[in-house]
Short mmCIF file of C-alpha atoms in Angstrom, two decimals:
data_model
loop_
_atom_site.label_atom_id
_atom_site.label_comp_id
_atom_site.label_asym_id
_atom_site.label_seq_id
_atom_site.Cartn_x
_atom_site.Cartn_y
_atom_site.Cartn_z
CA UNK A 14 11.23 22.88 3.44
CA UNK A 15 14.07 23.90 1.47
CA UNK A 16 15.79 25.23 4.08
CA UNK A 17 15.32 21.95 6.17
CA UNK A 18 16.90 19.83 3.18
CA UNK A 19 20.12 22.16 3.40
CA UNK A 20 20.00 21.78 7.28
CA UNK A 21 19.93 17.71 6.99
CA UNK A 22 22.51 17.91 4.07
CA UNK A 23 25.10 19.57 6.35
CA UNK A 24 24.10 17.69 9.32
CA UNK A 25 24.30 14.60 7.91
CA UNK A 26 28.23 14.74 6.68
CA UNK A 27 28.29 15.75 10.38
CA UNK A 28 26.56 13.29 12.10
CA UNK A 29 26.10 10.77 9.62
CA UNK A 30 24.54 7.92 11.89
CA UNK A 31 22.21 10.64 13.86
CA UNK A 32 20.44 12.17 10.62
CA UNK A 33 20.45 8.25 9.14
CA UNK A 34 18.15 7.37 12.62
CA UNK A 35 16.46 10.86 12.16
CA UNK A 36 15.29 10.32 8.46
CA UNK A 37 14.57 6.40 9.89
CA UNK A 38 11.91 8.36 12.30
CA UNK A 39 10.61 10.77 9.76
CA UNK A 40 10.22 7.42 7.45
CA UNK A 41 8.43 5.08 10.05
CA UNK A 42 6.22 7.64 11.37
CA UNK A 43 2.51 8.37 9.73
CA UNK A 44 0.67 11.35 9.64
CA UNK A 45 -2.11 11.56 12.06
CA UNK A 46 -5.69 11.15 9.90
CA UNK A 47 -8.19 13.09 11.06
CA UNK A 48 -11.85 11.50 10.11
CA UNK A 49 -14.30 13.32 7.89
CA UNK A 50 -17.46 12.82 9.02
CA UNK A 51 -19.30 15.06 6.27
CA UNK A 52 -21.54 14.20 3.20
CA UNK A 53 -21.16 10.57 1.95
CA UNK A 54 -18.91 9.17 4.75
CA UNK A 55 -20.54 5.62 5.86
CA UNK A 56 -18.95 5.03 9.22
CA UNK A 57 -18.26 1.18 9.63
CA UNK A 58 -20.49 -1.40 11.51
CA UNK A 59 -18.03 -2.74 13.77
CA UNK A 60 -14.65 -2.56 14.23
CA UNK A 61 -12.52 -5.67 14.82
CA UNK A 62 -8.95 -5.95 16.74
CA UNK A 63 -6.41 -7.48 14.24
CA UNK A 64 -3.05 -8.16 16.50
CA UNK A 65 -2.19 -6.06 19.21
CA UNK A 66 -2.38 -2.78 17.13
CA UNK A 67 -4.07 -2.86 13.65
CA UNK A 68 -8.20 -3.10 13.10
CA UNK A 69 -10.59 -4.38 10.26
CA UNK A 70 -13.54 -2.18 9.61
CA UNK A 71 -16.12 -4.14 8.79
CA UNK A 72 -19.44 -2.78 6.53
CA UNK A 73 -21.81 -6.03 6.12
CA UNK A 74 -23.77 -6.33 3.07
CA UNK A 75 -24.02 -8.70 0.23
CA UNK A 76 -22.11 -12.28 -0.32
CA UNK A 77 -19.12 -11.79 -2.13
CA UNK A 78 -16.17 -10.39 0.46
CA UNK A 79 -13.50 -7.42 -0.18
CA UNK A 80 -10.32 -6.65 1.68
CA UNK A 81 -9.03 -2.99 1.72
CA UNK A 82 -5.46 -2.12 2.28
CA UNK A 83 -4.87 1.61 2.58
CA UNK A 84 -1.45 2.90 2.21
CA UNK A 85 1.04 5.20 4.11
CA UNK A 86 -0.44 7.58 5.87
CA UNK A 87 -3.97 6.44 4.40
CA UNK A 88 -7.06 5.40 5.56
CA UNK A 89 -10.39 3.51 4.97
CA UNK A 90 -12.25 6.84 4.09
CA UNK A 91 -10.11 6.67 0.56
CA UNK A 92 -12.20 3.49 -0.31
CA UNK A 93 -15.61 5.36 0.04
CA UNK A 94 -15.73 5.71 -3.86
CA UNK A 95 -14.91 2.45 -4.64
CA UNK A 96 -17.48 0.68 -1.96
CA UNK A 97 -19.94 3.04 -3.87
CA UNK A 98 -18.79 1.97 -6.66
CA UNK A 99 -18.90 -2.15 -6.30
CA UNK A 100 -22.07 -1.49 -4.07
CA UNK A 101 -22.86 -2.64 -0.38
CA UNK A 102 -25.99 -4.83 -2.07
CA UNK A 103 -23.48 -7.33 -3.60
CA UNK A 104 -20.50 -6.85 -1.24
CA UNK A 105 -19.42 -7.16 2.38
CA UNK A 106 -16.22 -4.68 2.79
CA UNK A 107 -13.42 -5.17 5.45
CA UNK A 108 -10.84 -2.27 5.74
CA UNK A 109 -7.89 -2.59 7.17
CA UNK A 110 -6.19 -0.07 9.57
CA UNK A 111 -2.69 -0.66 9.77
CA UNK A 112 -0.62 0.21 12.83
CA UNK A 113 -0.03 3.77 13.88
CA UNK A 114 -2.80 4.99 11.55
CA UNK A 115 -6.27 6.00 12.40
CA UNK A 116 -7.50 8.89 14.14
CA UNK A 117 -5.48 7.51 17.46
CA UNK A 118 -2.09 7.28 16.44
CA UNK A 119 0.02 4.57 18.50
CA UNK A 120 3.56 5.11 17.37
CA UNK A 121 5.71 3.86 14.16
CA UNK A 122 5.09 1.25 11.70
CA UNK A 123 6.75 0.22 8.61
CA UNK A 124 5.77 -2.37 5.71
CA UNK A 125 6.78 -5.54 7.94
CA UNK A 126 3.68 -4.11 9.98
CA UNK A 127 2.07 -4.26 7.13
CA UNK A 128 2.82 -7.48 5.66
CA UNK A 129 1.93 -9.35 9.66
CA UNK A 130 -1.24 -7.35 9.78
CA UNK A 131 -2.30 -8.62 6.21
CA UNK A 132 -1.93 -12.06 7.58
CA UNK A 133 -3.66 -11.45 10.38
CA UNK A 134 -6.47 -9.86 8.83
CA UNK A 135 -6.93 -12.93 6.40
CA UNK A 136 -6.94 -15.24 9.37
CA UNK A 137 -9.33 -12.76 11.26
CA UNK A 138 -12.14 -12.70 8.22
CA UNK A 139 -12.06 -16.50 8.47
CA UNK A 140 -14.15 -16.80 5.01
CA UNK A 141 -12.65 -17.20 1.54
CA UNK A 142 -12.05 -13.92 0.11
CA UNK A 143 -13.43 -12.59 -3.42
CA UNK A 144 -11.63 -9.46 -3.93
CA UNK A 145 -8.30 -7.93 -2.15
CA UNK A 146 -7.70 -4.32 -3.10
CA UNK A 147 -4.66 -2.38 -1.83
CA UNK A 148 -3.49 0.80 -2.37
CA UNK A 149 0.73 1.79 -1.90
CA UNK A 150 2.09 0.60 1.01
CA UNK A 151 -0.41 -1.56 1.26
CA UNK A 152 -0.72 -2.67 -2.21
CA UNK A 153 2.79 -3.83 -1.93
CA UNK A 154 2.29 -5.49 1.41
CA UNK A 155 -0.60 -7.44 -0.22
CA UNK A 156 1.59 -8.72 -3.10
CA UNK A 157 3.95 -10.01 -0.43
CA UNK A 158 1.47 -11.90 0.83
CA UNK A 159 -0.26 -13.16 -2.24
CA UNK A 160 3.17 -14.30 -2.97
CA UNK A 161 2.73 -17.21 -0.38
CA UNK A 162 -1.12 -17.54 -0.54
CA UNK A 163 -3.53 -18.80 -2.75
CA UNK A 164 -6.71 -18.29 -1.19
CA UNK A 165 -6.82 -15.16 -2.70
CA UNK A 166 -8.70 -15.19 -6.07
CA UNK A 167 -8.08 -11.56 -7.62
CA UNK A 168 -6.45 -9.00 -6.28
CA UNK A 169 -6.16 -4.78 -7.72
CA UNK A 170 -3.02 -3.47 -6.68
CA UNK A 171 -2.74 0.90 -7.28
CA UNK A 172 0.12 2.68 -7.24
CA UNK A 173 2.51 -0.24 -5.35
CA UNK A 174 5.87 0.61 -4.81
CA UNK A 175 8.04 -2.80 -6.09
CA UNK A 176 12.00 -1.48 -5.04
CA UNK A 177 12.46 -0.52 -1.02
CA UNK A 178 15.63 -0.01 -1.09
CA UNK A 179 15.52 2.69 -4.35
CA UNK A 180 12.40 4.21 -2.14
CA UNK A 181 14.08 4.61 0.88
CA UNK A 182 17.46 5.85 -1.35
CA UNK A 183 15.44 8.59 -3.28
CA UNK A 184 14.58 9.89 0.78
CA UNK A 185 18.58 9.95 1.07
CA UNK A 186 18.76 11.96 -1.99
CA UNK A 187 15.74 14.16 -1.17
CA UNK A 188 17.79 15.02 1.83
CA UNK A 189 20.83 15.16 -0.17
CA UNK A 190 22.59 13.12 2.21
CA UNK A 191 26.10 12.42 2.09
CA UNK A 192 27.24 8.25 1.71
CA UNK A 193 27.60 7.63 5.05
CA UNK A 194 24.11 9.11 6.20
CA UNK A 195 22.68 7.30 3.28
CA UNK A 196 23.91 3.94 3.90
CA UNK A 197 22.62 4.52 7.96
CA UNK A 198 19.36 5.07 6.84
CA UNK A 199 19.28 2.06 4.61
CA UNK A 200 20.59 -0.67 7.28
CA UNK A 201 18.31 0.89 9.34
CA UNK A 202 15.52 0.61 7.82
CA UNK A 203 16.08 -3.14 6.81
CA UNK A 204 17.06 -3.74 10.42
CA UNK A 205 13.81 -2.02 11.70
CA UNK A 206 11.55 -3.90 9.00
CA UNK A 207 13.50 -7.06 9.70
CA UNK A 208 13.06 -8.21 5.88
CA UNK A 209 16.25 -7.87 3.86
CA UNK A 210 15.60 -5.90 0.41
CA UNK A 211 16.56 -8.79 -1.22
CA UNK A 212 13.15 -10.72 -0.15
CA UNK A 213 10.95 -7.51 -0.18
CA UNK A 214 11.44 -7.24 -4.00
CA UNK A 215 7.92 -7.22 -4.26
CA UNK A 216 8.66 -7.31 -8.42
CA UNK A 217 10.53 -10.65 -8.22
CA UNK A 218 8.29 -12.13 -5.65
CA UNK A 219 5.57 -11.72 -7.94
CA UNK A 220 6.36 -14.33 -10.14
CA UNK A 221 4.76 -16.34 -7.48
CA UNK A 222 1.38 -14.41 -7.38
CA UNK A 223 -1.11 -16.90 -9.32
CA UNK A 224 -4.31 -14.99 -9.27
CA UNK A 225 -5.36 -12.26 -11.45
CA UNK A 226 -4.00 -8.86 -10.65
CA UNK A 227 -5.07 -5.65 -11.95
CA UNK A 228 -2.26 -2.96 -11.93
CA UNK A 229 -3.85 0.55 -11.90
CA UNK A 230 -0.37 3.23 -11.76
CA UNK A 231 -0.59 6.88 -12.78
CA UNK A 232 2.45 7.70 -15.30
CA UNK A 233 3.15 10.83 -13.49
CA UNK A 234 3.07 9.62 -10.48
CA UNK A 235 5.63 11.65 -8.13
CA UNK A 236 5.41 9.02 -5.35
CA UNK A 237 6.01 5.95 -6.85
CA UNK A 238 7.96 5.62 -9.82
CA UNK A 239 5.47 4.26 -13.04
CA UNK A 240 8.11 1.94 -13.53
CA UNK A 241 7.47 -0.08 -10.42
CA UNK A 242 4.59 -0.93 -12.22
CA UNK A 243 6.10 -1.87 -15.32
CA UNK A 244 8.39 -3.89 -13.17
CA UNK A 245 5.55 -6.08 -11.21
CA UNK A 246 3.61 -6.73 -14.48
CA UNK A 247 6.01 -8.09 -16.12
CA UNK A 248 6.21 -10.52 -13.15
CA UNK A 249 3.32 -11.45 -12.29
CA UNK A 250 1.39 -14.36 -15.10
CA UNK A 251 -1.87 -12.86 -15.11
CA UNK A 252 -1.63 -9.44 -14.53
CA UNK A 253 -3.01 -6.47 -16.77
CA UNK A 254 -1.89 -2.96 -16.64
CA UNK A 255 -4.81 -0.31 -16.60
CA UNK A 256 -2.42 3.43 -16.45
CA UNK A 257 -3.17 6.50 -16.31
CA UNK A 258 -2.23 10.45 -16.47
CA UNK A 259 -2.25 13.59 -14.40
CA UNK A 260 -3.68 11.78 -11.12
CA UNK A 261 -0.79 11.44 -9.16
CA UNK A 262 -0.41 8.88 -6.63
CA UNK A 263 -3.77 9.23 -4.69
CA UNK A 264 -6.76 10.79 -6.57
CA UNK A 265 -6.82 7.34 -8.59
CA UNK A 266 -8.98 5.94 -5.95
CA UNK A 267 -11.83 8.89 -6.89
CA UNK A 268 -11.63 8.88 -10.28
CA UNK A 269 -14.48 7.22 -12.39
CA UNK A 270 -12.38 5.44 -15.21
CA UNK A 271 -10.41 3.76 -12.69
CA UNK A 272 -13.42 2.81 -10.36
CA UNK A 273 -15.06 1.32 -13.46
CA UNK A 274 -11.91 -0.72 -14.60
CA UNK A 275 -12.07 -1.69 -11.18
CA UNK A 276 -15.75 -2.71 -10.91
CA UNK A 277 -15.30 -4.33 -14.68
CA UNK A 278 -12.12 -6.69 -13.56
CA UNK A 279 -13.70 -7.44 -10.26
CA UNK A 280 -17.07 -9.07 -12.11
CA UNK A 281 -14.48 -10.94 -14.23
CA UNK A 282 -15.10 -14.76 -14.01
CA UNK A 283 -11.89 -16.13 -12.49
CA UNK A 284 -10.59 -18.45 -14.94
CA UNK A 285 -10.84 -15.12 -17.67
CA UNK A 286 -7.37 -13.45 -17.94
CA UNK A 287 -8.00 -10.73 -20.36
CA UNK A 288 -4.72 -8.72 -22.39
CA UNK A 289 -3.12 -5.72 -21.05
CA UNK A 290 -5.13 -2.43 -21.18
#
């Protein structure tokens, strides 16, 4: 790896608009999930198209409805725990698998694919929602869109990243890229999302969420910055921070105390806001 960094730092005061598209790639391009099919793995009841390239997995069970949003390079398996957790007796669970994820990978995506299949997913499940839970990516993609809904009565956001353009400028840095690369790779990106950074300040546009939110962020996070959380609860009327430490970005959907902050916030009558944790 660290001999790939120097390699993209010298080729990109070379070649500053090739390594910009080449980090674009390396950006828009998920890892390939391969399914576990061991111990504790409930595969879904059916699986439902959502646009031309992104599926809801659906487990049917009790009344109240959930949509799951996994993240970059996620997947529904990382919401096993937490279906456990709220219980199949009470809930009916809809995962979302965004475009180019999944076991079949179909090319790039980005979070404007993630924002349209949101939509499309909340059109798809055709009932009122209870509970919208995303994680990342698609925790920040779902804040987007609660932005401009209200049909969405509480949603948990984990580890969402709130600045794009700082994200996609610490890749620039982590490839110690020169000015010119670095500014490539951001008009890229915006140009490939089609959003300007501006609008996808998912911290500002949170000052239009109006449901409860429950921020759950891991202080030493190495993935996104803690202060992205800071950032959206400040924003956002009714939101309460639950943080964390030593979990990182990803072993927060596993771990009990955040499943049962979850499960605690999710039983919640609506109209309760409770104070910050």
């Amino acid at each position: 790896m660290k001999l790939f960094v120097i390699a993209m730092a010298v080729f990109s005061r070379l070649f500053p608009g090739r390594a910009g598209r080449l980090a674009l790639d390396m950006m828009t391009t998920p890892r390939r999930f391969a399914p576990d099919a061991g111990a504790g793995v409930v595969p879904p009841e059916r699986i439902v198209p959502v646009g031309s390239r992104a599926r809801l997995l659906v487990w049917p069970g009790g009344p109240r409805r959930v949509l799951l949003v996994h993240g970059w390079s996620g997947h529904a398996q990382q919401f096993q725990p937490l279906m456990t957790e709220l219980g199949r007796d009470r809930h009916t669970f809809y995962a979302l698998q965004m475009p180019g994820h999944g076991a079949e990978m179909d090319g790039a995506a980005h979070v404007g694919d993630f924002i349209i299949s949101i939509r499309q997913a909340l059109d798809e499940i055709g009932e009122p929602l209870d509970l919208a839970v995303g994680h990342s990516m698609g925790a920040a993609a779902l804040a987007f869109v609660l932005a401009e809904r209200k049909d969405v009565p509480r949603a948990i956001l984990v580890a969402p990243p709130t600045n794009f353009r700082a994200m996609v400028s610490r890749m620039a840095v982590f490839l110690r890229f020169g000015s010119s690369a670095r500014q490539h790779l951001l008009e890229g990106m915006a140009n490939r999302v089609g959003i300007g950074y501006e609008v996808l300040d998912i911290a500002r546009r949170g000052r239009r969420i109006s449901c409860p939110v429950l921020l759950v962020h891991d202080m030493t996070d190495r993935e996104v910055p803690f202060a992205d959380a800071l950032r959206l609860h400040q924003a956002v009327a009714k939101a309460q921070l639950f943080q964390t430490s030593g979990l990182g970005h990803r072993r927060l959907l596993a771990e009990p105390s955040v499943l049962k902050a979850i499960h605690g916030f999710a039983d919640e009558p609506v109209t309760e806001v409770r104070a910050s944790a």
